[in-house]
XYZ file of C-alpha atoms in Angstrom:
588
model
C 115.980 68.264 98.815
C 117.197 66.960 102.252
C 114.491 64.850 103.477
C 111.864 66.959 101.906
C 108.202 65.017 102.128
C 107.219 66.414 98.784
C 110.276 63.975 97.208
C 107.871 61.125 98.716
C 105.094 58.879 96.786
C 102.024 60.935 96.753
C 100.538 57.964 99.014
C 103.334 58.561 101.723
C 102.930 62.295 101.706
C 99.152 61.539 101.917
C 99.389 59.551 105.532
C 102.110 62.171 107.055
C 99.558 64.464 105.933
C 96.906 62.797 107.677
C 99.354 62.677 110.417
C 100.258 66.342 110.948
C 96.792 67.145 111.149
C 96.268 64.524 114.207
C 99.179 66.362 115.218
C 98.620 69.758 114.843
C 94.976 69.462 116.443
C 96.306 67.462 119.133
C 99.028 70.779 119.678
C 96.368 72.588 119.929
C 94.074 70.936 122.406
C 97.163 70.305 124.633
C 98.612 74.116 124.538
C 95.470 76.001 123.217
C 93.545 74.835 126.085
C 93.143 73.706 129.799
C 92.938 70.104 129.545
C 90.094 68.428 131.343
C 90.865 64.811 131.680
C 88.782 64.265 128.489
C 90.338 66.654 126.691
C 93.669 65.154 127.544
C 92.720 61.689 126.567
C 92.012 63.464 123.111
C 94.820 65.134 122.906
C 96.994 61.847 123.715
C 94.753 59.792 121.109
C 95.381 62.282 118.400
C 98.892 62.650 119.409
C 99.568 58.721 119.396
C 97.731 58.400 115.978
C 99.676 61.454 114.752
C 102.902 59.452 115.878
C 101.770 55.875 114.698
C 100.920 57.091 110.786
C 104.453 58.701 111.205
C 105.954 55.276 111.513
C 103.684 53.985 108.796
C 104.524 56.352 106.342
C 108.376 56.068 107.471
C 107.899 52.425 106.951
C 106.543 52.245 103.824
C 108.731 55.428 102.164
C 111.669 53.014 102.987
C 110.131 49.699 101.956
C 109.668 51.394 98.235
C 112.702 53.403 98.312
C 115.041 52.087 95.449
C 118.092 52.308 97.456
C 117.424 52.111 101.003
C 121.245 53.599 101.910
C 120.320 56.733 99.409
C 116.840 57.257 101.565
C 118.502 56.797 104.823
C 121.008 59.523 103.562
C 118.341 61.963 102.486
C 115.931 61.548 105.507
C 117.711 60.330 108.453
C 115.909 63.155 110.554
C 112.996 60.988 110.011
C 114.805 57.846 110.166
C 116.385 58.547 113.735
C 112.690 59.785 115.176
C 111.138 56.704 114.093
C 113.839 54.410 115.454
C 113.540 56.241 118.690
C 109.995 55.619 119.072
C 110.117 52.187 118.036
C 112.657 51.654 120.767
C 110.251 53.229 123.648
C 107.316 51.712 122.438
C 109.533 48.241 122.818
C 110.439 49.385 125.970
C 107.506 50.400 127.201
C 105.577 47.017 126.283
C 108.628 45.212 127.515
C 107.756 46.755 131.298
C 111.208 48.270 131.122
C 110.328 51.691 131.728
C 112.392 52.182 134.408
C 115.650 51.576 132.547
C 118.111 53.432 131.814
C 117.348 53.727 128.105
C 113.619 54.635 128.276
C 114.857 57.396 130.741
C 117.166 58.705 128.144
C 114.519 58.608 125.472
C 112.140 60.577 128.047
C 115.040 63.165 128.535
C 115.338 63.639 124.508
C 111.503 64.134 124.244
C 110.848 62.190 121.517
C 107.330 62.484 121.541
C 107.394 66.265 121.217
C 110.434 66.765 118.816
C 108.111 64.407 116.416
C 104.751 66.561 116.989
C 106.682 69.728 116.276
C 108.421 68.164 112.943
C 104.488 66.568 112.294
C 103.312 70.585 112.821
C 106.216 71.193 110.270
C 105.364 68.739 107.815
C 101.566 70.110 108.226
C 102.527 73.758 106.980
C 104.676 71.658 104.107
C 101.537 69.653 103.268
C 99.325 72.744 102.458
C 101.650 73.070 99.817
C 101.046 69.806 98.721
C 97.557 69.999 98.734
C 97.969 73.567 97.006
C 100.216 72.562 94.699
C 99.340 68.390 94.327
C 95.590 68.139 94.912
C 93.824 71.182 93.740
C 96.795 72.510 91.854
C 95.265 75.818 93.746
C 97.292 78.490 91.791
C 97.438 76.442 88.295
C 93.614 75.781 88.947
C 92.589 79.373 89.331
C 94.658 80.355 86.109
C 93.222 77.334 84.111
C 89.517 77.155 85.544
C 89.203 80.567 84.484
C 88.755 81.236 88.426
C 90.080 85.015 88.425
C 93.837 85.521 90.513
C 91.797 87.939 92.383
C 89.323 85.206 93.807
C 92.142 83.153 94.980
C 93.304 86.609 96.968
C 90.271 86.880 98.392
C 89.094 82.982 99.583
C 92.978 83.211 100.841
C 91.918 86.089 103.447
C 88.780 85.067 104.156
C 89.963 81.522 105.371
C 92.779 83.232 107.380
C 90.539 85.281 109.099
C 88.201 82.627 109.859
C 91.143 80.383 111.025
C 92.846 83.160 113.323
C 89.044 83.436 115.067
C 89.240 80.184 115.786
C 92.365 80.476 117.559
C 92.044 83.289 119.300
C 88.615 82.162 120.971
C 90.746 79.131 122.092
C 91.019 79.450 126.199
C 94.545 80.001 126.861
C 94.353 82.678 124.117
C 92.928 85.063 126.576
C 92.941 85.231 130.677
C 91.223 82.822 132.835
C 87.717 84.373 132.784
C 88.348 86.714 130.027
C 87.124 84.151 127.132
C 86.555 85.706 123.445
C 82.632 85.496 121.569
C 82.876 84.601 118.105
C 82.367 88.721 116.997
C 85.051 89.996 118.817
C 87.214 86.768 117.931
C 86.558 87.473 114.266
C 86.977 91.082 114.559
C 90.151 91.270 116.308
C 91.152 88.239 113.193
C 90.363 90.845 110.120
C 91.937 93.682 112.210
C 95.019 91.731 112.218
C 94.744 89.970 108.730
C 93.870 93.284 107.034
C 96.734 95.033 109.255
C 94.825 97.998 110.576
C 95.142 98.311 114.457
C 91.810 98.228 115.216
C 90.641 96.650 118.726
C 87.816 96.088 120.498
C 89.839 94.017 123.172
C 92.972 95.854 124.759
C 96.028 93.267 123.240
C 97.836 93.974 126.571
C 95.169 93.007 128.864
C 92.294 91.161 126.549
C 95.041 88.356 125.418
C 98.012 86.166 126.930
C 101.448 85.848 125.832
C 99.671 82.842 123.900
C 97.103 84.621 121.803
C 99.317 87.896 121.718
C 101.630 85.431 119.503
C 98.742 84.276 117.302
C 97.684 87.816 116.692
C 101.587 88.170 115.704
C 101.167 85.346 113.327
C 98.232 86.614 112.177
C 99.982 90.121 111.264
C 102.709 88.547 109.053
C 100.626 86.203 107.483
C 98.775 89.332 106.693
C 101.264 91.801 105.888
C 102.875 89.217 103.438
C 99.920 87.560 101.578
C 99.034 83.742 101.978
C 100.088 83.441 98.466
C 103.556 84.739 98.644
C 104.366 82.930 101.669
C 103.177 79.567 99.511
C 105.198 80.617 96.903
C 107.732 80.365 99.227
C 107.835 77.686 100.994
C 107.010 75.837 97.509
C 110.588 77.464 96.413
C 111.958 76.139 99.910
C 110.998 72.262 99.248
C 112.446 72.637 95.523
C 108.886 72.479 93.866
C 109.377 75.956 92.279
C 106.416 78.021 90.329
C 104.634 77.547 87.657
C 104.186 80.572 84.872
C 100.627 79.766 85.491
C 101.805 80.723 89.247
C 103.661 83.512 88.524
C 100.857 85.453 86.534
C 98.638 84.888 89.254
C 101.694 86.384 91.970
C 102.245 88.662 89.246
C 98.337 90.042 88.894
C 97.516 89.766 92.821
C 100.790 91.618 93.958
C 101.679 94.130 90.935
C 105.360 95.078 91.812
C 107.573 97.411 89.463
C 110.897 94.673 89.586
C 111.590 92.460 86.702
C 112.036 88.752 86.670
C 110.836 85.747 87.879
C 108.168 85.460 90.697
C 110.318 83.087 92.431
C 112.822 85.312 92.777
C 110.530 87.958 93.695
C 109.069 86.208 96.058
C 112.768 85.127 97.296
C 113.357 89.086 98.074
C 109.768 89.548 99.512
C 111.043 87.029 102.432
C 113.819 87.967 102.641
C 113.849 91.578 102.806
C 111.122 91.223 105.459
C 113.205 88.777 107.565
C 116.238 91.369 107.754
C 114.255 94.560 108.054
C 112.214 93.033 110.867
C 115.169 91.115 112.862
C 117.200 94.463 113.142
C 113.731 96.377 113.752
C 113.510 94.216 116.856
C 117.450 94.205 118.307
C 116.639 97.960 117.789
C 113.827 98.018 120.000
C 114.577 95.938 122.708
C 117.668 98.035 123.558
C 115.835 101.169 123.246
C 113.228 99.725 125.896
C 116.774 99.447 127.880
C 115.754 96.053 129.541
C 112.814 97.870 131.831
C 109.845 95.471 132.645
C 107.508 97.175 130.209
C 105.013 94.090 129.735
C 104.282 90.833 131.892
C 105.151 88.736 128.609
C 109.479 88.538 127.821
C 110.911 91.760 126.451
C 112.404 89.871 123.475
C 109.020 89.291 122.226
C 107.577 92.511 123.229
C 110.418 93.756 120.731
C 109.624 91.386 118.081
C 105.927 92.523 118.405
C 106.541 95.728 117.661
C 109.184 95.236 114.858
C 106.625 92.774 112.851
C 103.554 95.565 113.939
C 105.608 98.208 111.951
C 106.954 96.755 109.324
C 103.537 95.122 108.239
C 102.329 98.627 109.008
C 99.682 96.455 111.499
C 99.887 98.837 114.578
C 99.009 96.369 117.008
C 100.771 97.208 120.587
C 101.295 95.518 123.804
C 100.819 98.711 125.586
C 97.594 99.316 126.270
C 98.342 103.096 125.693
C 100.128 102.248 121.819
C 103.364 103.981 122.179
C 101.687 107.155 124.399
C 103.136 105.899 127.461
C 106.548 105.314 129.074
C 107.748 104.215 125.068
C 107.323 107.715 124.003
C 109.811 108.777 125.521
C 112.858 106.367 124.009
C 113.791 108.271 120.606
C 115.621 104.720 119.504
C 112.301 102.779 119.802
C 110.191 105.874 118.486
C 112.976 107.061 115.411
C 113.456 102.850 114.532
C 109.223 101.689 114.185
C 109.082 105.325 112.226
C 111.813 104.004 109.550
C 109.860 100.608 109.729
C 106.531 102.135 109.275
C 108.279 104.306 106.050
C 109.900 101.203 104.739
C 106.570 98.904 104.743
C 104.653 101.887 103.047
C 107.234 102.219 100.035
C 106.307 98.225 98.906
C 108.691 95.623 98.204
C 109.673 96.599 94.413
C 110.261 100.044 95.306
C 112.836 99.623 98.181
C 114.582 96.731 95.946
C 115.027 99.498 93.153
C 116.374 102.262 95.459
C 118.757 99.627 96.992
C 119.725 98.659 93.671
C 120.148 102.578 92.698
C 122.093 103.623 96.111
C 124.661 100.462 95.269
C 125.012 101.668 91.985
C 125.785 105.391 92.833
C 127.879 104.022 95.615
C 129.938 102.051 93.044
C 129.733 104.630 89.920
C 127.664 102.273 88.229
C 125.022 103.740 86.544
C 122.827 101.431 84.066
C 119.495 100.101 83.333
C 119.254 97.743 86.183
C 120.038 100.064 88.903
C 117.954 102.823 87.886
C 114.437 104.125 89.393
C 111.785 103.438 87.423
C 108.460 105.881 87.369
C 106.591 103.874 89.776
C 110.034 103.947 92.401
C 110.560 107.990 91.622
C 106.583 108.597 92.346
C 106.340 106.524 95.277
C 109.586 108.055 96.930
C 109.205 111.759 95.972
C 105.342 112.229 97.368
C 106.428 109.375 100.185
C 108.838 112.089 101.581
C 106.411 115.244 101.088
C 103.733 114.098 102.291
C 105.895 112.508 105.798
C 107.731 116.416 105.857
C 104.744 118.023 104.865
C 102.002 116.108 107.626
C 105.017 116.379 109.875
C 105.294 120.437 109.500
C 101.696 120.845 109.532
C 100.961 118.416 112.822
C 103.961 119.717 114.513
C 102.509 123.554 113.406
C 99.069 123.142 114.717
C 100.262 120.891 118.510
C 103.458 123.195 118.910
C 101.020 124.964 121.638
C 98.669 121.940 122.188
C 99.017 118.311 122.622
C 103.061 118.863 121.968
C 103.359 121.637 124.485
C 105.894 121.407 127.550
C 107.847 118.992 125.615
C 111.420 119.708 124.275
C 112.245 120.665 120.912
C 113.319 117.786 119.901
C 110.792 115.649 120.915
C 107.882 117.558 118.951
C 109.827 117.248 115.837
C 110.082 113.600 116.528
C 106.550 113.224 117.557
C 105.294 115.369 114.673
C 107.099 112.732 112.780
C 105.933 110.119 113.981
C 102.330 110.886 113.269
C 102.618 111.945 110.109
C 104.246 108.964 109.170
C 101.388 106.400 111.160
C 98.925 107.950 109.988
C 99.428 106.992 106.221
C 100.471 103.584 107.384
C 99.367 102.402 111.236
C 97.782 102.975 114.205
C 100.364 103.388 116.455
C 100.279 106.868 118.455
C 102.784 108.523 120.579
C 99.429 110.966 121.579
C 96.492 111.645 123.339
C 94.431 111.975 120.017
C 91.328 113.467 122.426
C 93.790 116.699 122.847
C 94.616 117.336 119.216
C 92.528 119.859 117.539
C 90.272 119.708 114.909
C 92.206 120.557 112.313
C 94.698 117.997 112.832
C 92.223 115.321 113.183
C 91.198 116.561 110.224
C 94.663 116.494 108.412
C 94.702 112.992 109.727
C 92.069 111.656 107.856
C 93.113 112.909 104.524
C 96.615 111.642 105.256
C 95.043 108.324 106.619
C 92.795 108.526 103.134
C 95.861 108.748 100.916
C 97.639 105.882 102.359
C 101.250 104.293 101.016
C 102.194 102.558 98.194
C 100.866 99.696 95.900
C 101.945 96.505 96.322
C 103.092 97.686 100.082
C 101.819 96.399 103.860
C 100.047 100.083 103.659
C 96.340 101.112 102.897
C 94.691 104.099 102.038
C 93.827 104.845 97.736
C 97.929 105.013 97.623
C 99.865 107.918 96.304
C 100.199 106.612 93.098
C 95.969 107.402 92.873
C 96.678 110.720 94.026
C 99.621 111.400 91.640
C 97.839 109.983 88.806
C 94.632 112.049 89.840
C 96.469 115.298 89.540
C 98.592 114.830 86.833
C 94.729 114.029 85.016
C 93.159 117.411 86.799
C 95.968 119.400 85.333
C 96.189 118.337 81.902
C 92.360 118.352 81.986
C 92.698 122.602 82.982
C 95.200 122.743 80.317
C 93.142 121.572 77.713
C 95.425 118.349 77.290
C 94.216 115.194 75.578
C 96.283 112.763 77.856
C 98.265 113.780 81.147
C 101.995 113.668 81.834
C 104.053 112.523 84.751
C 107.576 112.337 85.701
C 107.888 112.845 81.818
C 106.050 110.257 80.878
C 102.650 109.996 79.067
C 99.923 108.341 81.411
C 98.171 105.090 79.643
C 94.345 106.117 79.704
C 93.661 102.983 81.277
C 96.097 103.597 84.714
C 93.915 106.704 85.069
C 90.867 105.156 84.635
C 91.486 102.807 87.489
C 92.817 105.267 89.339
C 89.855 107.177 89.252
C 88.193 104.238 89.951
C 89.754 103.556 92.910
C 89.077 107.274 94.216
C 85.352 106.884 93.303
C 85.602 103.943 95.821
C 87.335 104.880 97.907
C 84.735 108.304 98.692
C 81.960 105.638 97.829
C 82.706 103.526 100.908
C 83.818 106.271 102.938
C 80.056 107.524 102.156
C 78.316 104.344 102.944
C 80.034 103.942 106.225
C 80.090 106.874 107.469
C 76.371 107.122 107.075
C 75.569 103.736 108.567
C 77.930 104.198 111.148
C 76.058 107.838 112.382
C 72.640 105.782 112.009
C 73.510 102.887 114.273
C 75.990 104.489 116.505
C 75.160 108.141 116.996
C 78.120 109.614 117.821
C 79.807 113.183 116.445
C 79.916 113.400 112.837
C 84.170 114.038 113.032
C 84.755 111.187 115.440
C 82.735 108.830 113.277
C 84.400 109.880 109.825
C 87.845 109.734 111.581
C 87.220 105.837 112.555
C 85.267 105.078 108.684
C 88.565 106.076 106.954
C 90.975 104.718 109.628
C 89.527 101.407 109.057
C 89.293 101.898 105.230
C 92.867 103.090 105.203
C 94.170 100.072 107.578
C 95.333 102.349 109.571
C 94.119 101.417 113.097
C 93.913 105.073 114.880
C 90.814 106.014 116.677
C 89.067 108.489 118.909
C 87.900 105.836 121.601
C 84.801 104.536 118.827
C 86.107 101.257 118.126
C 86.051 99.532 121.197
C 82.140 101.199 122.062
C 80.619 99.531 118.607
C 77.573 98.211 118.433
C 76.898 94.728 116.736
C 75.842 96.085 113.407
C 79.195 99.210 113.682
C 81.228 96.231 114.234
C 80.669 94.570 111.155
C 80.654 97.523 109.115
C 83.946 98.230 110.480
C 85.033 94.710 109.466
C 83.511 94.838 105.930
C 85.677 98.291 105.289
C 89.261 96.928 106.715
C 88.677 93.859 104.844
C 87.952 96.228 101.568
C 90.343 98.933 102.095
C 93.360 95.629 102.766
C 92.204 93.629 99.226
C 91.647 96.798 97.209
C 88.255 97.620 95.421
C 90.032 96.781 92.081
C 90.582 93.374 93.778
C 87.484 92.691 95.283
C 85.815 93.747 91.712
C 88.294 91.198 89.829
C 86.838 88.259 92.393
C 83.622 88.931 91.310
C 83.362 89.393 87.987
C 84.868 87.133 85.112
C 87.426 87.932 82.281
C 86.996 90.497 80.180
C 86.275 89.990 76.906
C 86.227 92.784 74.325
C 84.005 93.665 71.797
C 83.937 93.958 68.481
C 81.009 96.181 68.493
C 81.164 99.385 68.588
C 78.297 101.751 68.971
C 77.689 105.679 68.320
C 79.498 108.106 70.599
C 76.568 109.970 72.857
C 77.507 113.778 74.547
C 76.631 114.275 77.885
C 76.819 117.820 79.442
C 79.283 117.373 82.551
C 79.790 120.443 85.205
């Protein structure tokens, strides 16, 4: 792999590790802060040693190289930064700063190029430590450490790195800083993509900690793990089948094959769907100075914020504002919003199954699969049937004096958010109670497994009824699609609806202890944050310590999944050879 530092002895790879961290911290103090002078003495002292174990480490890959011209070939990147430096350095001691060539090595920024390729090197490096050192994912599968556990440690140390850089100063406005609850809450918002703020993102943050919310999104809408996966694909390492249970068990996806190339599509398909999302939505905006951050980024906010179904705006009114009314912007973050919610595997199977009708190829691998068919069929009724109904009960209310068009769209619109994110084209104070209501069992139900969406998924619900009717009909096991549902797929499933009401339950009552607010305002912001979905009646941002930490707990639970959360904590299952009497219980 072209000058790839995991092709390095594990010694090398050890120093440029050390290295990018001096590096990356050093970033960090110089752009993450306001340097006092002491700070920027720290930041030049990590920086320097950050550059001087780069030269080490160049030095000695080369010196045990066994052909020097075949290393030079494979890493001159490396090569030509550490020959630059050398030269400046020699300069500079020489007293020659002033010539000619020192000025041309200050014009190709040297310094910086190298901390940005250390940073670079850094992000490889967790790979090698993942990979190398702890062999994380071989480690879990072999340790008997549960997939699910990895999962979960992976979140938790996201969201307690994002804090961390969001409380930095130039993440927010002079005067504005961040405390450590807000910090971490606005982190596990954006981790567990729900919307959720305490802090308006327009005002509360800069351009700077806008982006590391961004970050912070896609990390989360992706999975720490699948973005490993990839960049251990990217460097030529590959997975494991150790790996590719765990990817396998963590992000259940109906596609065949290997998890590399799983993963390969993941990426992929996110990268296209979110680049056009964004050219999309910057010329809908039509160039208008919407934000006092670029436009192109405002765009690319937006695009990531819909496809990872986050709902995180840079308007400080979500999309109820000037946006609402710009059908391109609105009509393109709704097909985001639907794409997100259908999960990776199903919108590689329906792209697979429109090329194949397209062609007049019909055949096994270009067919929808149970899973695909479910997803898609109550994916469009319940977006046309929320739509209807929304549109039905604000026709004379909160959509009134609008054109025709326009409420369709809007009607739309929310349906579609609602299952997936908390952006809002309206004022949810004027909607009545019956739509609020509609929106929290739409918010409840949520998108698709293995998807950027929350909520008990429609799969739950379809598996739920298809169990209720064969259970009126008298039927030992029930049917779906024309298929015969395993009894354990419905077990879970009611599992996952018995947790889902369970924490809905708990919340809700803890929230109308410590916060005392209407029962329906307080139930609406329980399941919005359970569903990841981000909406809310002006709650949020009024929380009290204890509200804010519930609200935390039940993003963080409704992102992972209880099924998830129970696999982290328990160990494998081992069955029994036992078994005992059957006992009757009288039920109903």
């Amino acid at each position: 792999m072209l000058f790839s530092p995991l092709s390095w002895p594990r010694k090398h790879r050890m120093i440029l590790a050390l290295a990018g961290l001096c590096g990356l911290f050093g970033i960090i103090l110089e752009y993450g802060t306001y340097p006092t002078p002491r700070l920027r003495i720290a930041a030049d002292i990590l920086s320097w040693t950050a550059l001087g174990l780069f030269l080490i480490s160049e030095f000695m890959a080369a010196r045990s190289a066994p052909s020097l011209t075949r290393y030079l070939r494979l890493h001159w990147p490396t090569f030509v930064l550490a020959v630059l430096l050398v030269a400046k350095a020699a300069l500079l001691v020489a007293g020659s700063g002033s010539t000619w060539a020192a000025r041309l090595i200050d014009l190709m920024k040297v310094d910086s190029v190298t901390r940005a390729y250390l940073v670079i090197v850094q992000i490889l490096m967790v790979v090698v430590f993942a990979v190398e050192l702890p062999h994380l994912h071989r480690r879990f599968a072999s340790l008997k450490v549960r997939p699910a556990a990895a999962f979960v440690l992976a979140f938790l140390g996201l969201i307690l790195a994002g804090a961390g850089l969001l409380m930095l100063p130039r993440a927010t406005p002079p005067g504005l800083p961040l405390g450590p609850v807000d910090a971490l809450f606005t982190s596990t918002s954006a981790v567990c993509i729900t919307g959720l703020i305490v802090r308006d993102t327009a005002t509360g943050f800069t351009t700077f900690g806008q982006a590391i919310i961004l970050c912070l999104i896609q990390l989360g809408g992706l999975g720490i793990m699948s973005l490993t996966a990839a960049l251990s694909l990217l460097v030529g390492r590959g997975i494991g089948v150790r790996e590719s249970r765990l990817l396998r068990e963590v992000f259940p996806v109906p596609v065949m094959g290997a998890a590399g190339g799983i993963i390969r599509q993941i990426i992929l398909m996110t990268i296209l769907f979110e680049a056009v999302g964004a050219v999309l939505i910057y010329r809908g905006l039509g160039g208008a100075a919407w934000t006092d951050g670029p436009l192109w980024f405002t765009a690319v906010f937006h695009s990531v914020s819909a496809f990872c179904n986050a709902g995180f705006s840079t308007f400080s009114d979500s999309l109820a504002g000037p946006a609402a009314g710009k059908p391109l912007v609105l009509g393109t973050i709704t097909l985001l919003l639907v794409v997100g919610g259908l999960g990776f595997g199903v919108v590689t199977q329906l792209a697979a199954w429109l090329r194949g009708r397209a062609l007049g190829k019909v055949g096994p691998d270009n067919r929808l699969g149970l899973h695909s068919r479910v997803v898609l069929i109550l994916s469009a009724g319940l977006l046309a049937g929320g739509g209807i109904l929304l549109g039905a009960l604000e026709w004379g209310g909160a959509l009134d004096g609008r054109p025709w068009g326009d409420r369709v769209l809007h009607a739309v619109f929310q349906s579609a958010t609602c299952r997936t994110a908390g952006f809002n084209t309206l004022d949810l104070a004027t909607l009545s109670e019956a739509s609020i209501l509609l929106m929290i069992v739409l918010m409840f139900i949520g998108g698709a497994p293995g998807s950027t969406a929350g909520g008990v998924k429609v799969t739950t619900i379809a598996i739920g009824w298809a169990n209720l009717k064969a259970l009126v009909r008298g039927s030992p096991r029930g049917r779906l699609g024309g298929r015969e549902l395993d009894p354990v797929h419905v077990q879970r499933a009611m599992l996952v609806l018995s947790a889902g009401f369970a924490c809905v339950a708990v919340g809700l009552f803890i929230l109308l202890v410590t916060e005392g607010r209407t029962l329906q305002v307080t139930a609406f912001e329980v399941v919005s944050a359970l569903g990841t979905v981000g909406l809310s009646l002006g709650l949020t941002p009024e929380l009290s310590l204890p509200g804010r930490f519930v609200i935390m707990a039940l993003m963080f639970i409704g992102r992972l999944g209880p099924l998830t959360l129970a696999g982290s904590l328990t160990g494998a299952e081992k069955e029994s050879r036992v078994r005992l009497p059957r006992g009757r219980i009288l039920i109903g």
